[in-house]
Coordinates of N, CA, C and O in Angstrom, one line a residue:
X1 N 0.9 -1.2 0.0 CA 0.0 0.0 0.0 C 0.9 1.2 0.0 O 1.9 1.3 0.7
X2 N 0.5 2.2 -0.7 CA 1.3 3.5 -0.8 C 1.1 4.3 0.5 O 0.3 3.9 1.4
X3 N 1.8 5.4 0.6 CA 1.6 6.2 1.8 C 0.2 6.6 2.1 O -0.5 7.0 1.2
X4 N -0.3 6.4 3.3 CA -1.7 6.7 3.6 C -2.1 8.1 3.4 O -1.3 9.0 3.7
X5 N -3.3 8.3 2.9 CA -3.8 9.7 2.8 C -4.6 10.0 4.0 O -5.0 9.1 4.7
X6 N -4.8 11.3 4.3 CA -5.7 11.7 5.4 C -6.9 12.4 4.8 O -6.9 13.6 4.7
X7 N -7.8 11.6 4.3 CA -9.0 12.1 3.6 C -10.2 11.8 4.6 O -10.0 11.1 5.6
X8 N -11.3 12.4 4.3 CA -12.5 12.2 5.1 C -13.7 11.9 4.2 O -14.6 12.7 4.2
X9 N -13.6 10.8 3.5 CA -14.7 10.4 2.6 C -15.7 9.5 3.3 O -15.2 8.7 4.2
X10 N -16.9 9.5 2.9 CA -17.9 8.5 3.5 C -17.6 7.1 2.9 O -17.9 6.1 3.5
X11 N -17.2 7.1 1.6 CA -16.9 5.9 0.9 C -15.6 6.0 0.1 O -15.2 7.1 -0.3
X12 N -15.0 4.9 -0.1 CA -13.8 4.9 -1.0 C -13.9 3.8 -2.1 O -14.5 2.7 -1.8
X13 N -13.5 4.1 -3.3 CA -13.6 3.3 -4.4 C -12.2 2.9 -4.9 O -11.3 3.8 -4.9
X14 N -12.1 1.7 -5.4 CA -10.8 1.2 -5.9 C -11.0 1.2 -7.5 O -11.8 0.4 -8.0
X15 N -10.2 2.0 -8.2 CA -10.2 2.0 -9.7 C -9.0 1.1 -10.1 O -7.9 1.6 -9.9
X16 N -9.3 0.0 -10.7 CA -8.2 -0.9 -11.1 C -8.3 -1.0 -12.7 O -9.1 -1.6 -13.3
X17 N -7.3 -0.2 -13.3 CA -7.3 -0.2 -14.7 C -6.8 -1.5 -15.4 O -6.0 -2.2 -14.8
X18 N -7.4 -1.8 -16.5 CA -6.9 -2.9 -17.3 C -6.4 -2.4 -18.6 O -5.8 -1.3 -18.6
X19 N -6.6 -3.1 -19.7 CA -6.1 -2.6 -21.0 C -7.2 -1.7 -21.6 O -8.4 -1.8 -21.3
X20 N -6.7 -0.8 -22.5 CA -7.6 0.1 -23.2 C -8.4 0.9 -22.2 O -7.8 1.5 -21.3
X21 N -9.7 1.0 -22.3 CA -10.5 1.8 -21.3 C -11.1 0.9 -20.2 O -11.9 1.3 -19.5
X22 N -10.7 -0.4 -20.2 CA -11.4 -1.3 -19.3 C -10.9 -1.1 -17.9 O -9.7 -0.8 -17.6
X23 N -11.8 -1.4 -16.9 CA -11.4 -1.4 -15.5 C -12.0 -2.7 -15.0 O -13.0 -3.3 -15.5
X24 N -11.4 -3.2 -13.9 CA -11.9 -4.4 -13.3 C -13.0 -4.0 -12.3 O -12.9 -3.1 -11.6
X25 N -14.1 -4.7 -12.5 CA -15.3 -4.5 -11.7 C -15.8 -5.8 -11.1 O -15.4 -6.9 -11.5
X26 N -16.7 -5.6 -10.1 CA -17.3 -6.8 -9.5 C -18.8 -6.9 -10.1 O -19.5 -5.9 -10.2
X27 N -19.1 -8.1 -10.5 CA -20.5 -8.4 -11.0 C -21.2 -9.3 -10.0 O -20.7 -10.3 -9.5
X28 N -22.4 -8.9 -9.6 CA -23.2 -9.6 -8.7 C -24.1 -10.7 -9.4 O -24.0 -10.7 -10.7
X29 N -24.8 -11.5 -8.7 CA -25.5 -12.6 -9.3 C -26.7 -12.1 -10.2 O -27.1 -12.8 -11.1
X30 N -27.1 -10.8 -10.0 CA -28.1 -10.3 -10.9 C -27.5 -9.7 -12.2 O -28.3 -9.2 -13.0
X31 N -26.2 -9.7 -12.3 CA -25.5 -9.2 -13.5 C -25.2 -7.8 -13.5 O -24.6 -7.2 -14.4
X32 N -25.4 -7.1 -12.4 CA -25.1 -5.7 -12.2 C -23.6 -5.6 -11.8 O -23.1 -6.4 -11.1
X33 N -22.9 -4.5 -12.2 CA -21.5 -4.4 -11.9 C -21.3 -3.1 -11.0 O -22.1 -2.2 -11.0
X34 N -20.2 -3.2 -10.3 CA -19.8 -2.0 -9.5 C -18.2 -2.0 -9.4 O -17.6 -3.1 -9.6
X35 N -17.7 -0.9 -9.1 CA -16.3 -0.9 -8.8 C -16.2 -1.3 -7.3 O -17.2 -1.1 -6.6
X36 N -15.1 -1.8 -6.9 CA -14.9 -2.2 -5.4 C -15.1 -0.9 -4.6 O -14.4 0.1 -4.8
X37 N -16.0 -1.0 -3.6 CA -16.3 0.2 -2.8 C -16.4 -0.2 -1.3 O -16.9 -1.3 -1.0
X38 N -15.9 0.7 -0.4 CA -16.0 0.4 1.0 C -16.5 1.6 1.7 O -16.2 2.8 1.3
X39 N -17.3 1.4 2.8 CA -17.6 2.5 3.7 C -16.4 2.9 4.5 O -15.8 2.0 5.2
X40 N -16.1 4.2 4.5 CA -14.9 4.6 5.2 C -15.1 5.7 6.2 O -14.2 6.3 6.8
X41 N -16.4 6.1 6.4 CA -16.7 7.2 7.3 C -16.1 6.9 8.7 O -16.2 5.7 9.2
X42 N -15.6 7.9 9.3 CA -15.0 7.8 10.7 C -13.8 6.8 10.8 O -13.6 6.3 11.9
X43 N -13.2 6.5 9.7 CA -12.0 5.6 9.7 C -10.7 6.5 9.6 O -10.7 7.5 8.9
X44 N -9.7 6.0 10.3 CA -8.5 6.8 10.4 C -7.7 6.8 9.0 O -7.2 7.7 8.6
X45 N -7.8 5.6 8.3 CA -7.1 5.5 7.1 C -8.0 4.8 6.1 O -8.1 3.5 6.1
X46 N -8.6 5.5 5.2 CA -9.6 4.9 4.3 C -8.9 4.0 3.2 O -9.5 3.1 2.8
X47 N -7.6 4.2 2.9 CA -6.9 3.4 2.0 C -6.8 2.0 2.6 O -7.0 1.0 1.9
X48 N -6.4 1.9 3.8 CA -6.3 0.6 4.5 C -7.7 -0.1 4.6 O -7.8 -1.3 4.4
X49 N -8.7 0.7 4.9 CA -10.1 0.1 5.0 C -10.5 -0.4 3.7 O -11.0 -1.6 3.6
X50 N -10.2 0.3 2.6 CA -10.5 -0.2 1.2 C -9.8 -1.5 0.9 O -10.4 -2.4 0.4
X51 N -8.5 -1.5 1.2 CA -7.7 -2.7 0.9 C -8.3 -3.9 1.7 O -8.5 -5.0 1.1
X52 N -8.5 -3.7 3.0 CA -9.0 -4.8 3.8 C -10.4 -5.3 3.3 O -10.7 -6.5 3.3
X53 N -11.3 -4.3 2.9 CA -12.6 -4.7 2.5 C -12.6 -5.5 1.2 O -13.3 -6.5 1.1
X54 N -11.7 -5.1 0.2 CA -11.6 -5.9 -1.0 C -11.1 -7.3 -0.7 O -11.6 -8.3 -1.3
X55 N -10.1 -7.4 0.1 CA -9.6 -8.7 0.5 C -10.6 -9.6 1.1 O -10.8 -10.7 0.7
X56 N -11.4 -9.1 2.1 CA -12.4 -9.9 2.7 C -13.5 -10.2 1.8 O -14.1 -11.3 1.8
X57 N -13.9 -9.3 0.9 CA -15.0 -9.5 0.0 C -14.7 -10.4 -1.2 O -15.5 -11.2 -1.6
X58 N -13.4 -10.3 -1.7 CA -13.1 -11.0 -2.9 C -11.9 -12.0 -2.8 O -11.7 -12.8 -3.7
X59 N -11.1 -11.8 -1.8 CA -9.9 -12.7 -1.7 C -8.8 -12.2 -2.6 O -7.8 -12.8 -2.8
X60 N -8.9 -11.0 -3.2 CA -7.9 -10.4 -4.1 C -7.1 -9.3 -3.3 O -7.7 -8.5 -2.7
X61 N -5.8 -9.4 -3.5 CA -4.9 -8.4 -2.8 C -4.7 -7.2 -3.8 O -4.3 -7.4 -4.9
X62 N -5.1 -6.0 -3.4 CA -4.9 -4.8 -4.2 C -4.0 -3.9 -3.5 O -3.9 -3.8 -2.3
X63 N -3.2 -3.1 -4.3 CA -2.4 -2.0 -3.7 C -3.2 -0.8 -4.0 O -3.6 -0.4 -5.1
X64 N -3.6 -0.1 -2.9 CA -4.4 1.1 -3.0 C -3.4 2.3 -3.0 O -2.6 2.5 -2.1
X65 N -3.4 3.0 -4.2 CA -2.5 4.1 -4.4 C -3.1 5.4 -4.1 O -4.0 5.6 -3.2
X66 N -2.7 6.5 -4.9 CA -3.2 7.8 -4.6 C -4.6 8.1 -4.9 O -5.2 7.4 -5.8
X67 N -5.2 9.1 -4.3 CA -6.5 9.6 -4.6 C -6.5 10.2 -6.0 O -5.7 11.1 -6.3
X68 N -7.5 9.8 -6.8 CA -7.6 10.4 -8.1 C -8.6 11.6 -8.1 O -8.3 12.6 -8.6
X69 N -9.8 11.3 -7.6 CA -10.8 12.4 -7.4 C -11.7 12.2 -6.2 O -11.8 11.0 -5.7
X70 N -12.3 13.2 -5.8 CA -13.4 13.2 -4.8 C -14.7 13.6 -5.4 O -14.7 14.6 -6.2
X71 N -15.7 12.9 -5.2 CA -17.0 13.2 -5.8 C -17.8 14.1 -4.9 O -17.5 14.2 -3.7
X72 N -18.8 14.8 -5.5 CA -19.7 15.7 -4.7 C -20.4 14.9 -3.6 O -20.9 15.4 -2.6
X73 N -20.6 13.6 -3.8 CA -21.3 12.7 -2.8 C -20.3 12.2 -1.7 O -20.7 11.3 -1.0
X74 N -19.1 12.8 -1.7 CA -18.1 12.5 -0.6 C -17.6 11.0 -0.8 O -17.4 10.3 0.2
X75 N -17.3 10.6 -2.0 CA -16.6 9.4 -2.3 C -15.3 9.6 -2.8 O -15.1 10.5 -3.8
X76 N -14.3 9.0 -2.3 CA -12.9 9.1 -2.8 C -12.6 8.0 -3.8 O -12.9 6.8 -3.5
X77 N -12.1 8.3 -5.0 CA -11.8 7.3 -6.0 C -10.3 7.2 -6.0 O -9.6 8.1 -6.4
X78 N -9.8 6.0 -5.7 CA -8.3 5.8 -5.6 C -7.8 5.0 -6.8 O -8.5 4.0 -7.2
X79 N -6.6 5.2 -7.2 CA -5.9 4.4 -8.2 C -5.5 3.2 -7.5 O -4.8 3.2 -6.4
X80 N -5.8 2.0 -8.0 CA -5.4 0.7 -7.4 C -4.7 -0.1 -8.4 O -4.9 0.0 -9.6
X81 N -4.0 -1.1 -7.9 CA -3.3 -2.1 -8.8 C -3.6 -3.4 -8.1 O -3.3 -3.6 -6.9
X82 N -4.1 -4.4 -8.9 CA -4.3 -5.7 -8.3 C -2.9 -6.5 -8.4 O -2.1 -6.2 -9.2
X83 N -2.8 -7.4 -7.5 CA -1.5 -8.1 -7.4 C -1.7 -9.6 -7.8 O -0.8 -10.4 -7.6
X84 N -2.7 -9.9 -8.6 CA -3.0 -11.3 -8.9 C -3.0 -11.6 -10.4 O -3.4 -12.6 -10.9
X85 N -2.7 -10.6 -11.2 CA -2.7 -10.8 -12.7 C -4.1 -10.7 -13.3 O -4.3 -11.2 -14.4
X86 N -5.1 -10.1 -12.6 CA -6.4 -10.1 -13.1 C -6.6 -9.2 -14.3 O -7.5 -9.5 -15.1
X87 N -5.7 -8.3 -14.6 CA -5.9 -7.4 -15.7 C -5.7 -8.2 -17.0 O -6.2 -7.8 -18.1
X88 N -5.1 -9.4 -17.0 CA -4.9 -10.2 -18.2 C -5.9 -11.3 -18.4 O -5.8 -12.0 -19.3
X89 N -6.9 -11.3 -17.5 CA -7.9 -12.4 -17.6 C -8.8 -12.1 -18.9 O -9.0 -11.0 -19.3
X90 N -9.2 -13.2 -19.5 CA -10.0 -13.1 -20.7 C -11.5 -13.3 -20.3 O -12.4 -12.8 -21.0
X91 N -11.8 -14.1 -19.3 CA -13.2 -14.3 -18.9 C -13.4 -14.0 -17.4 O -12.4 -13.8 -16.7
X92 N -14.6 -13.9 -17.0 CA -14.9 -13.7 -15.6 C -14.6 -14.9 -14.8 O -14.5 -16.0 -15.3
X93 N -14.4 -14.7 -13.5 CA -14.2 -15.9 -12.6 C -14.7 -15.6 -11.2 O -14.8 -14.4 -10.9
X94 N -15.0 -16.6 -10.5 CA -15.6 -16.5 -9.2 C -14.5 -16.2 -8.2 O -13.4 -16.5 -8.3
X95 N -15.0 -15.5 -7.1 CA -14.1 -15.3 -5.9 C -13.9 -16.6 -5.2 O -14.6 -17.6 -5.4
X96 N -12.8 -16.6 -4.3 CA -12.6 -17.8 -3.6 C -13.8 -18.2 -2.7 O -14.6 -17.4 -2.4
X97 N -13.8 -19.5 -2.3 CA -15.0 -20.0 -1.5 C -15.2 -19.2 -0.2 O -16.4 -19.1 0.2
X98 N -14.2 -18.7 0.4 CA -14.3 -18.0 1.7 C -14.7 -16.6 1.5 O -15.1 -15.9 2.5
X99 N -14.7 -16.1 0.3 CA -15.1 -14.7 0.0 C -16.6 -14.7 -0.4 O -17.3 -15.7 -0.3
X100 N -17.1 -13.6 -0.8 CA -18.5 -13.5 -1.2 C -18.7 -14.3 -2.5 O -18.3 -13.9 -3.5
X101 N -19.5 -15.4 -2.4 CA -19.6 -16.3 -3.6 C -20.5 -15.7 -4.7 O -20.5 -16.2 -5.8
X102 N -21.3 -14.6 -4.4 CA -22.2 -14.1 -5.4 C -21.5 -13.0 -6.3 O -22.1 -12.5 -7.2
X103 N -20.2 -12.8 -6.0 CA -19.4 -11.8 -6.8 C -18.4 -12.4 -7.7 O -17.8 -13.4 -7.3
X104 N -18.2 -11.9 -8.9 CA -17.1 -12.3 -9.7 C -16.5 -11.1 -10.4 O -17.1 -10.1 -10.5
X105 N -15.2 -11.2 -10.7 CA -14.5 -10.1 -11.3 C -14.7 -10.2 -12.8 O -14.7 -11.2 -13.4
X106 N -14.9 -9.0 -13.4 CA -15.1 -8.8 -14.8 C -14.4 -7.6 -15.3 O -14.2 -6.7 -14.5
X107 N -14.1 -7.5 -16.6 CA -13.5 -6.3 -17.2 C -14.6 -5.6 -17.9 O -15.4 -6.2 -18.7
X108 N -14.8 -4.3 -17.7 CA -15.8 -3.5 -18.3 C -15.2 -2.1 -18.7 O -14.3 -1.6 -18.1
X109 N -15.7 -1.6 -19.8 CA -15.3 -0.3 -20.3 C -16.4 0.7 -19.7 O -17.6 0.6 -20.1
X110 N -16.0 1.6 -18.8 CA -17.0 2.5 -18.2 C -17.6 3.5 -19.2 O -18.7 4.0 -18.9
X111 N -17.0 3.6 -20.3 CA -17.5 4.6 -21.3 C -18.6 3.9 -22.2 O -19.3 4.6 -22.9
X112 N -18.7 2.6 -22.1 CA -19.8 1.8 -22.8 C -20.9 1.4 -21.8 O -22.0 1.3 -22.2
X113 N -20.6 1.3 -20.5 CA -21.6 0.9 -19.5 C -22.7 2.0 -19.4 O -22.5 3.2 -19.7
X114 N -23.9 1.5 -19.0 CA -25.0 2.4 -18.8 C -25.3 2.4 -17.3 O -24.9 1.5 -16.6
X115 N -26.0 3.4 -16.8 CA -26.4 3.4 -15.4 C -27.2 2.2 -15.0 O -27.1 1.7 -13.9
X116 N -28.0 1.7 -15.9 CA -28.9 0.5 -15.7 C -28.0 -0.7 -15.3 O -28.5 -1.6 -14.7
X117 N -26.8 -0.8 -15.8 CA -25.9 -1.9 -15.6 C -25.1 -1.8 -14.3 O -24.5 -2.8 -13.9
X118 N -25.2 -0.7 -13.6 CA -24.4 -0.5 -12.4 C -25.2 -0.6 -11.2 O -26.4 -0.2 -11.1
X119 N -24.6 -1.2 -10.1 CA -25.2 -1.2 -8.8 C -25.2 0.2 -8.2 O -26.2 0.6 -7.6
X120 N -24.1 0.9 -8.3 CA -24.0 2.3 -7.8 C -24.0 3.2 -9.0 O -22.9 3.7 -9.4
X121 N -25.1 3.5 -9.5 CA -25.2 4.2 -10.8 C -24.6 5.7 -10.7 O -24.1 6.2 -11.6
X122 N -24.7 6.2 -9.4 CA -24.1 7.5 -9.2 C -22.6 7.6 -9.4 O -22.0 8.7 -9.5
X123 N -22.0 6.4 -9.5 CA -20.5 6.4 -9.6 C -20.0 6.3 -11.1 O -18.8 6.4 -11.3
X124 N -21.0 6.1 -12.0 CA -20.5 5.9 -13.4 C -19.8 7.1 -13.9 O -18.7 6.9 -14.4
X125 N -20.3 8.3 -13.8 CA -19.6 9.5 -14.3 C -18.3 9.7 -13.6 O -17.2 9.9 -14.2
X126 N -18.3 9.7 -12.2 CA -17.0 9.8 -11.5 C -15.9 8.8 -11.9 O -14.8 9.1 -12.0
X127 N -16.4 7.6 -12.1 CA -15.4 6.5 -12.5 C -14.8 6.9 -13.9 O -13.6 6.8 -14.1
X128 N -15.6 7.4 -14.8 CA -15.1 7.8 -16.1 C -14.1 9.0 -15.9 O -13.1 9.0 -16.6
X129 N -14.5 9.9 -15.1 CA -13.6 11.1 -14.8 C -12.3 10.6 -14.2 O -11.2 11.1 -14.6
X130 N -12.3 9.7 -13.3 CA -11.1 9.2 -12.6 C -10.2 8.5 -13.6 O -9.0 8.6 -13.6
X131 N -10.9 7.7 -14.5 CA -10.1 6.9 -15.5 C -9.4 7.9 -16.5 O -8.2 7.7 -16.8
X132 N -10.1 8.9 -16.9 CA -9.5 10.0 -17.7 C -8.3 10.6 -17.0 O -7.3 10.8 -17.6
X133 N -8.5 11.0 -15.8 CA -7.4 11.6 -15.0 C -6.2 10.6 -14.9 O -5.1 11.0 -15.1
X134 N -6.5 9.4 -14.7 CA -5.4 8.4 -14.6 C -4.7 8.2 -15.9 O -3.4 8.2 -16.0
X135 N -5.4 8.2 -17.0 CA -4.8 8.1 -18.3 C -4.0 9.3 -18.6 O -2.9 9.2 -19.2
X136 N -4.4 10.5 -18.3 CA -3.7 11.7 -18.5 C -2.4 11.7 -17.7 O -1.3 12.1 -18.1
X137 N -2.5 11.3 -16.4 CA -1.3 11.2 -15.6 C -0.3 10.2 -16.2 O 0.9 10.4 -16.2
X138 N -0.8 9.1 -16.7 CA 0.1 8.1 -17.3 C 0.8 8.6 -18.5 O 2.0 8.4 -18.7
X139 N 0.0 9.3 -19.4 CA 0.6 9.9 -20.6 C 1.7 10.9 -20.2 O 2.7 11.0 -20.8
X140 N 1.4 11.8 -19.2 CA 2.3 12.8 -18.7 C 3.6 12.2 -18.2 O 4.7 12.7 -18.5
X141 N 3.5 11.1 -17.4 CA 4.7 10.5 -16.8 C 5.5 9.8 -17.9 O 6.7 9.8 -17.9
X142 N 4.8 9.2 -18.9 CA 5.5 8.5 -20.0 C 6.2 9.5 -20.8 O 7.3 9.3 -21.3
X143 N 5.5 10.7 -21.1 CA 6.2 11.7 -21.9 C 7.4 12.3 -21.2 O 8.5 12.5 -21.7
X144 N 7.3 12.5 -19.8 CA 8.4 13.0 -19.1 C 9.6 12.0 -19.1 O 10.7 12.4 -19.2
X145 N 9.3 10.7 -19.0 CA 10.4 9.7 -19.0 C 11.1 9.7 -20.4 O 12.3 9.6 -20.5
X146 N 10.3 9.8 -21.5 CA 10.9 9.8 -22.8 C 11.7 11.1 -23.0 O 12.7 11.1 -23.7
X147 N 11.3 12.2 -22.4 CA 12.0 13.5 -22.5 C 13.4 13.4 -21.8 O 14.4 14.0 -22.2
X148 N 13.4 12.6 -20.6 CA 14.6 12.5 -19.8 C 15.6 11.6 -20.6 O 16.8 11.8 -20.5
X149 N 15.1 10.6 -21.2 CA 16.0 9.6 -22.0 C 16.4 10.3 -23.2 O 17.2 10.4 -23.8

């Protein structure tokens, strides 16, 4: 986990980028998707709470990085990186037996998703905004590295 932030969000979201515009999301048994999200109100370190919540819920270890954006609804969206090679999966797969059995990991493009497909429909636009910010930061750091070389 990166250096803890001192934020005061009611909820924290983990944005796990894949290839192209895809992000890793959780799909429930009804077929609706969501980004990993945890309640963090009154918690000392929401990044740690988010990490622990994802581990308990799915059995997947993620590195919770820096805050990308804060929403008007007081949700912090963090850049995350999974540590199990999920970004390279081709199909969805179930969580471990000891985790929530009704959830499975899937790759989705938030720019193609509709609110009807989301569990937390209010997060669709902020997830898109956070992904754009992350892509801009990645392009900027890549350009800076090529300028240095």
